[in-house]
PDB file of C-alpha atoms in Angstrom:
ATOM      1  CA  MET A   1      46.643  36.693 -12.623  1.00 37.00           C
ATOM      2  CA  SER A   2      49.937  34.889 -11.892  1.00 44.00           C
ATOM      3  CA  THR A   3      52.558  36.762  -9.870  1.00 53.00           C
ATOM      4  CA  GLU A   4      55.353  34.323 -10.703  1.00 75.00           C
ATOM      5  CA  ILE A   5      58.395  36.129 -12.091  1.00 79.00           C
ATOM      6  CA  ALA A   6      59.935  34.578 -15.201  1.00 87.00           C
ATOM      7  CA  ARG A   7      61.460  37.546 -17.077  1.00 88.00           C
ATOM      8  CA  LEU A   8      63.770  39.937 -15.285  1.00 88.00           C
ATOM      9  CA  ALA A   9      66.104  42.719 -16.393  1.00 88.00           C
ATOM     10  CA  VAL A  10      69.211  44.075 -14.715  1.00 89.00           C
ATOM     11  CA  VAL A  11      70.343  47.551 -15.737  1.00 87.00           C
ATOM     12  CA  GLY A  12      74.091  47.653 -15.168  1.00 86.00           C
ATOM     13  CA  ALA A  13      76.488  44.695 -15.195  1.00 85.00           C
ATOM     14  CA  GLY A  14      79.197  45.949 -12.871  1.00 81.00           C
ATOM     15  CA  GLN A  15      79.787  44.777  -9.297  1.00 71.00           C
ATOM     16  CA  MET A  16      76.221  45.616  -8.247  1.00 74.00           C
ATOM     17  CA  GLY A  17      74.515  44.091 -11.276  1.00 81.00           C
ATOM     18  CA  ALA A  18      76.545  41.005 -12.186  1.00 85.00           C
ATOM     19  CA  GLY A  19      75.757  39.161  -8.940  1.00 82.00           C
ATOM     20  CA  PRO A  20      71.949  39.491  -9.098  1.00 84.00           C
ATOM     21  CA  ALA A  21      71.975  38.708 -12.837  1.00 89.00           C
ATOM     22  CA  GLU A  22      73.934  35.492 -12.216  1.00 89.00           C
ATOM     23  CA  VAL A  23      71.829  34.422  -9.220  1.00 86.00           C
ATOM     24  CA  CYS A  24      68.567  35.001 -11.086  1.00 88.00           C
ATOM     25  CA  ALA A  25      69.788  33.086 -14.163  1.00 91.00           C
ATOM     26  CA  ARG A  26      70.842  30.191 -11.925  1.00 88.00           C
ATOM     27  CA  ALA A  27      67.373  30.279 -10.352  1.00 87.00           C
ATOM     28  CA  GLY A  28      65.811  29.700 -13.782  1.00 90.00           C
ATOM     29  CA  LEU A  29      64.746  33.215 -14.756  1.00 91.00           C
ATOM     30  CA  ASP A  30      65.112  34.667 -18.246  1.00 94.00           C
ATOM     31  CA  VAL A  31      67.566  37.523 -17.552  1.00 94.00           C
ATOM     32  CA  LEU A  32      68.174  40.493 -19.841  1.00 93.00           C
ATOM     33  CA  VAL A  33      71.164  42.648 -18.844  1.00 93.00           C
ATOM     34  CA  CYS A  34      71.268  46.193 -20.194  1.00 91.00           C
ATOM     35  CA  GLU A  35      74.473  48.235 -20.360  1.00 90.00           C
ATOM     36  CA  GLN A  36      75.278  51.683 -21.727  1.00 85.00           C
ATOM     37  CA  ASP A  37      77.479  50.483 -24.591  1.00 88.00           C
ATOM     38  CA  ALA A  38      78.768  47.322 -26.278  1.00 91.00           C
ATOM     39  CA  PRO A  39      82.151  47.209 -24.458  1.00 91.00           C
ATOM     40  CA  SER A  40      80.372  47.454 -21.082  1.00 89.00           C
ATOM     41  CA  ALA A  41      77.905  44.739 -22.108  1.00 91.00           C
ATOM     42  CA  ASP A  42      80.786  42.502 -23.230  1.00 93.00           C
ATOM     43  CA  GLY A  43      82.571  43.169 -19.934  1.00 91.00           C
ATOM     44  CA  GLY A  44      79.456  42.210 -17.990  1.00 90.00           C
ATOM     45  CA  ARG A  45      79.068  39.001 -19.991  1.00 93.00           C
ATOM     46  CA  ILE A  46      82.722  38.077 -19.360  1.00 93.00           C
ATOM     47  CA  ARG A  47      82.367  38.880 -15.635  1.00 89.00           C
ATOM     48  CA  ILE A  48      79.280  36.695 -15.151  1.00 92.00           C
ATOM     49  CA  LEU A  49      80.505  33.774 -17.267  1.00 93.00           C
ATOM     50  CA  ALA A  50      83.848  33.840 -15.436  1.00 91.00           C
ATOM     51  CA  SER A  51      82.010  33.673 -12.112  1.00 88.00           C
ATOM     52  CA  LEU A  52      79.977  30.678 -13.286  1.00 91.00           C
ATOM     53  CA  ASP A  53      83.170  28.990 -14.505  1.00 91.00           C
ATOM     54  CA  ARG A  54      84.937  29.613 -11.163  1.00 89.00           C
ATOM     55  CA  ALA A  55      82.035  27.954  -9.354  1.00 86.00           C
ATOM     56  CA  VAL A  56      82.336  24.896 -11.638  1.00 90.00           C
ATOM     57  CA  ARG A  57      86.118  24.646 -11.170  1.00 89.00           C
ATOM     58  CA  ALA A  58      85.700  24.949  -7.400  1.00 86.00           C
ATOM     59  CA  GLY A  59      83.160  22.106  -7.424  1.00 86.00           C
ATOM     60  CA  LYS A  60      80.336  24.374  -6.261  1.00 81.00           C
ATOM     61  CA  ARG A  61      78.286  23.982  -9.468  1.00 82.00           C
ATOM     62  CA  ASP A  62      78.095  21.322 -12.086  1.00 88.00           C
ATOM     63  CA  ARG A  63      78.973  22.224 -15.665  1.00 92.00           C
ATOM     64  CA  SER A  64      75.500  21.581 -17.084  1.00 92.00           C
ATOM     65  CA  ALA A  65      73.837  23.837 -14.476  1.00 91.00           C
ATOM     66  CA  ALA A  66      76.317  26.625 -15.259  1.00 92.00           C
ATOM     67  CA  GLU A  67      75.670  26.234 -18.987  1.00 94.00           C
ATOM     68  CA  ARG A  68      71.908  26.394 -18.467  1.00 94.00           C
ATOM     69  CA  ALA A  69      72.351  29.598 -16.446  1.00 93.00           C
ATOM     70  CA  SER A  70      74.508  31.108 -19.209  1.00 94.00           C
ATOM     71  CA  TRP A  71      71.803  30.322 -21.812  1.00 96.00           C
ATOM     72  CA  ARG A  72      69.279  32.287 -19.731  1.00 95.00           C
ATOM     73  CA  LEU A  73      71.413  35.456 -19.931  1.00 95.00           C
ATOM     74  CA  ARG A  74      71.052  37.961 -22.741  1.00 95.00           C
ATOM     75  CA  PHE A  75      72.772  41.337 -23.089  1.00 95.00           C
ATOM     76  CA  THR A  76      71.615  44.547 -24.759  1.00 92.00           C
ATOM     77  CA  THR A  77      72.372  48.256 -24.980  1.00 90.00           C
ATOM     78  CA  ASP A  78      68.769  49.155 -25.873  1.00 88.00           C
ATOM     79  CA  LEU A  79      66.534  50.082 -22.930  1.00 80.00           C
ATOM     80  CA  GLY A  80      63.535  49.566 -25.218  1.00 82.00           C
ATOM     81  CA  GLU A  81      64.131  45.821 -25.052  1.00 87.00           C
ATOM     82  CA  LEU A  82      63.186  45.873 -21.359  1.00 83.00           C
ATOM     83  CA  SER A  83      59.511  46.454 -22.174  1.00 83.00           C
ATOM     84  CA  ASP A  84      58.565  42.768 -21.744  1.00 86.00           C
ATOM     85  CA  ARG A  85      60.327  42.355 -18.377  1.00 86.00           C
ATOM     86  CA  GLN A  86      58.211  41.696 -15.284  1.00 85.00           C
ATOM     87  CA  ARG A  87      60.837  43.166 -12.946  1.00 82.00           C
ATOM     88  CA  VAL A  88      63.819  45.476 -13.428  1.00 81.00           C
ATOM     89  CA  ILE A  89      66.753  45.702 -11.014  1.00 82.00           C
ATOM     90  CA  GLU A  90      68.592  49.025 -11.253  1.00 76.00           C
ATOM     91  CA  ALA A  91      72.306  48.512 -10.614  1.00 75.00           C
ATOM     92  CA  VAL A  92      73.881  51.483 -12.356  1.00 69.00           C
ATOM     93  CA  ALA A  93      77.238  52.685 -11.013  1.00 61.00           C
ATOM     94  CA  GLU A  94      77.122  56.043  -9.266  1.00 51.00           C
ATOM     95  CA  HIS A  95      79.584  58.682 -10.449  1.00 46.00           C
ATOM     96  CA  GLY A  96      79.454  61.514  -7.925  1.00 44.00           C
ATOM     97  CA  PRO A  97      77.052  63.228  -5.503  1.00 40.00           C
ATOM     98  CA  SER A  98      74.848  64.707  -8.232  1.00 36.00           C
ATOM     99  CA  THR A  99      73.873  61.233  -9.429  1.00 36.00           C
ATOM    100  CA  GLY A 100      70.841  59.915  -7.558  1.00 35.00           C
ATOM    101  CA  PHE A 101      70.113  56.322  -6.665  1.00 37.00           C
ATOM    102  CA  VAL A 102      66.809  55.460  -8.295  1.00 39.00           C
ATOM    103  CA  VAL A 103      65.496  52.095  -7.070  1.00 44.00           C
ATOM    104  CA  ASN A 104      68.250  51.484  -4.549  1.00 49.00           C
ATOM    105  CA  ALA A 105      67.671  54.779  -2.732  1.00 54.00           C
ATOM    106  CA  LEU A 106      64.054  53.848  -2.120  1.00 57.00           C
ATOM    107  CA  LEU A 107      64.972  50.416  -0.774  1.00 73.00           C
ATOM    108  CA  VAL A 108      67.937  51.297   1.436  1.00 78.00           C
ATOM    109  CA  PRO A 109      66.100  52.861   4.430  1.00 81.00           C
ATOM    110  CA  TYR A 110      63.732  49.865   4.438  1.00 81.00           C
ATOM    111  CA  LEU A 111      66.606  47.364   4.308  1.00 86.00           C
ATOM    112  CA  LEU A 112      68.536  49.206   7.018  1.00 89.00           C
ATOM    113  CA  SER A 113      65.442  49.282   9.228  1.00 89.00           C
ATOM    114  CA  ALA A 114      65.120  45.489   8.906  1.00 89.00           C
ATOM    115  CA  ILE A 115      68.819  45.054   9.791  1.00 92.00           C
ATOM    116  CA  ARG A 116      68.375  47.276  12.871  1.00 91.00           C
ATOM    117  CA  MET A 117      65.479  45.087  14.035  1.00 91.00           C
ATOM    118  CA  VAL A 118      67.788  42.059  14.029  1.00 92.00           C
ATOM    119  CA  GLU A 119      70.636  44.060  15.582  1.00 92.00           C
ATOM    120  CA  SER A 120      68.439  45.213  18.474  1.00 91.00           C
ATOM    121  CA  GLY A 121      67.203  41.677  19.149  1.00 88.00           C
ATOM    122  CA  VAL A 122      63.588  42.575  18.385  1.00 82.00           C
ATOM    123  CA  ALA A 123      63.360  39.698  15.903  1.00 84.00           C
ATOM    124  CA  SER A 124      65.417  37.083  14.093  1.00 88.00           C
ATOM    125  CA  ALA A 125      66.194  37.349  10.385  1.00 89.00           C
ATOM    126  CA  ALA A 126      63.511  34.757   9.584  1.00 87.00           C
ATOM    127  CA  ASP A 127      60.934  36.595  11.713  1.00 85.00           C
ATOM    128  CA  VAL A 128      61.699  39.901   9.988  1.00 86.00           C
ATOM    129  CA  ASP A 129      61.458  38.328   6.544  1.00 83.00           C
ATOM    130  CA  ARG A 130      58.158  36.642   7.426  1.00 81.00           C
ATOM    131  CA  GLY A 131      56.605  39.625   9.173  1.00 72.00           C
ATOM    132  CA  VAL A 132      57.758  42.642   7.173  1.00 58.00           C
ATOM    133  CA  LYS A 133      56.408  42.972   3.652  1.00 53.00           C
ATOM    134  CA  LEU A 134      58.001  45.195   1.042  1.00 48.00           C
ATOM    135  CA  GLY A 135      54.777  45.361  -0.948  1.00 48.00           C
ATOM    136  CA  ALA A 136      53.332  43.786  -4.104  1.00 43.00           C
ATOM    137  CA  ALA A 137      55.869  42.323  -6.591  1.00 70.00           C
ATOM    138  CA  HIS A 138      58.752  41.657  -4.273  1.00 53.00           C
ATOM    139  CA  PRO A 139      59.240  37.887  -3.997  1.00 59.00           C
ATOM    140  CA  MET A 140      61.424  37.868  -0.852  1.00 72.00           C
ATOM    141  CA  GLY A 141      61.824  39.505   2.533  1.00 81.00           C
ATOM    142  CA  PRO A 142      64.180  42.449   3.201  1.00 86.00           C
ATOM    143  CA  LEU A 143      67.070  40.417   4.623  1.00 91.00           C
ATOM    144  CA  ARG A 144      67.029  37.848   1.805  1.00 87.00           C
ATOM    145  CA  LEU A 145      66.965  40.814  -0.580  1.00 82.00           C
ATOM    146  CA  THR A 146      69.964  42.320   1.257  1.00 87.00           C
ATOM    147  CA  ASP A 147      71.812  39.011   0.826  1.00 87.00           C
ATOM    148  CA  LEU A 148      70.964  39.001  -2.886  1.00 80.00           C
ATOM    149  CA  ILE A 149      72.108  42.592  -3.435  1.00 78.00           C
ATOM    150  CA  GLY A 150      75.221  42.021  -1.311  1.00 83.00           C
ATOM    151  CA  LEU A 151      75.822  43.378   2.180  1.00 89.00           C
ATOM    152  CA  ASP A 152      78.895  45.268   0.976  1.00 86.00           C
ATOM    153  CA  THR A 153      76.841  46.926  -1.760  1.00 80.00           C
ATOM    154  CA  VAL A 154      74.070  47.911   0.679  1.00 85.00           C
ATOM    155  CA  ALA A 155      76.696  49.339   3.054  1.00 87.00           C
ATOM    156  CA  ALA A 156      78.351  51.315   0.228  1.00 81.00           C
ATOM    157  CA  ILE A 157      75.005  52.751  -0.891  1.00 79.00           C
ATOM    158  CA  ALA A 158      74.119  53.649   2.701  1.00 84.00           C
ATOM    159  CA  ASP A 159      77.503  55.360   3.168  1.00 83.00           C
ATOM    160  CA  SER A 160      76.977  57.370  -0.009  1.00 75.00           C
ATOM    161  CA  LEU A 161      73.453  58.416   0.947  1.00 76.00           C
ATOM    162  CA  TYR A 162      74.499  59.327   4.498  1.00 82.00           C
ATOM    163  CA  ALA A 163      77.455  61.373   3.218  1.00 80.00           C
ATOM    164  CA  GLU A 164      75.138  63.335   0.945  1.00 73.00           C
ATOM    165  CA  PHE A 165      72.025  63.785   3.112  1.00 76.00           C
ATOM    166  CA  LYS A 166      73.328  63.351   6.714  1.00 83.00           C
ATOM    167  CA  GLU A 167      70.133  61.503   7.659  1.00 83.00           C
ATOM    168  CA  THR A 168      70.723  58.913  10.407  1.00 86.00           C
ATOM    169  CA  LEU A 169      68.244  56.499   8.835  1.00 84.00           C
ATOM    170  CA  HIS A 170      70.701  56.187   5.909  1.00 84.00           C
ATOM    171  CA  ALA A 171      73.747  55.409   8.091  1.00 91.00           C
ATOM    172  CA  PRO A 172      74.843  51.760   7.882  1.00 93.00           C
ATOM    173  CA  PRO A 173      74.072  49.893  11.133  1.00 95.00           C
ATOM    174  CA  PRO A 174      77.075  48.514  13.079  1.00 96.00           C
ATOM    175  CA  LEU A 175      75.808  44.941  12.526  1.00 96.00           C
ATOM    176  CA  LEU A 176      75.946  45.448   8.755  1.00 96.00           C
ATOM    177  CA  LEU A 177      79.494  46.834   8.937  1.00 96.00           C
ATOM    178  CA  ARG A 178      80.648  43.973  11.189  1.00 96.00           C
ATOM    179  CA  MET A 179      79.215  41.401   8.791  1.00 96.00           C
ATOM    180  CA  VAL A 180      80.932  43.061   5.812  1.00 95.00           C
ATOM    181  CA  ASP A 181      84.248  43.156   7.714  1.00 95.00           C
ATOM    182  CA  ALA A 182      83.828  39.444   8.449  1.00 96.00           C
ATOM    183  CA  GLY A 183      83.278  38.679   4.753  1.00 94.00           C
ATOM    184  CA  LEU A 184      79.603  37.759   5.218  1.00 95.00           C
ATOM    185  CA  LEU A 185      78.418  39.390   1.994  1.00 91.00           C
ATOM    186  CA  GLY A 186      75.307  37.356   1.201  1.00 90.00           C
ATOM    187  CA  THR A 187      74.768  35.002  -1.711  1.00 86.00           C
ATOM    188  CA  LYS A 188      78.078  35.926  -3.375  1.00 84.00           C
ATOM    189  CA  SER A 189      80.096  34.689  -0.372  1.00 90.00           C
ATOM    190  CA  GLY A 190      77.754  31.868   0.618  1.00 90.00           C
ATOM    191  CA  ARG A 191      76.669  33.474   3.881  1.00 94.00           C
ATOM    192  CA  GLY A 192      75.000  36.673   4.983  1.00 95.00           C
ATOM    193  CA  PHE A 193      71.823  36.732   7.062  1.00 95.00           C
ATOM    194  CA  TYR A 194      71.289  33.232   5.659  1.00 94.00           C
ATOM    195  CA  VAL A 195      73.608  30.385   4.651  1.00 93.00           C
ATOM    196  CA  TYR A 196      73.634  29.415   0.971  1.00 88.00           C
ATOM    197  CA  GLU A 197      74.583  25.875   0.016  1.00 77.00           C
ATOM    198  CA  GLY A 198      76.973  25.288  -2.859  1.00 64.00           C
ATOM    199  CA  LYS A 199      78.977  28.475  -2.333  1.00 55.00           C
TER     200      LYS A 199
END
């Protein structure tokens, strides 16, 4: 059975969701973005298309590539439409301590552990990504995934989890905070643990 991912959904098209939706559409995936209501879905569409347009105007993307990415994006308010998706990225905004992170909460300790390995000098980013497996269905290593999510987003989630649970494994590592302060946010800025051409 093929493990190649062709159909992906992103639930939430705000700051956390728009970036992965755009990156995946540019990579050739069929992307379905689900929002809670029509105005939010329209806002997500405008946000992503504006980002693609900025990249074209800055000379970082050609117009035809941006148009192809836009054709791969579809928006819905019906969670039932996600039934044919091979993967779903949860990127729903959190609105207070009673709201739990679903997918992100499970990933964060794993991502932070990988960052601490690089910070301590135990391994390079490439070594960590080659040697540490997240499990079946994840097509990239933890540090490439951190770049895709956005280092600022991972740091914000870690801060929120640490504030609520006071578990040190949730606290953002100093390396992560230094990289965010330096503007190294991952794919959205063109550099994080890796350098991304065309940004």
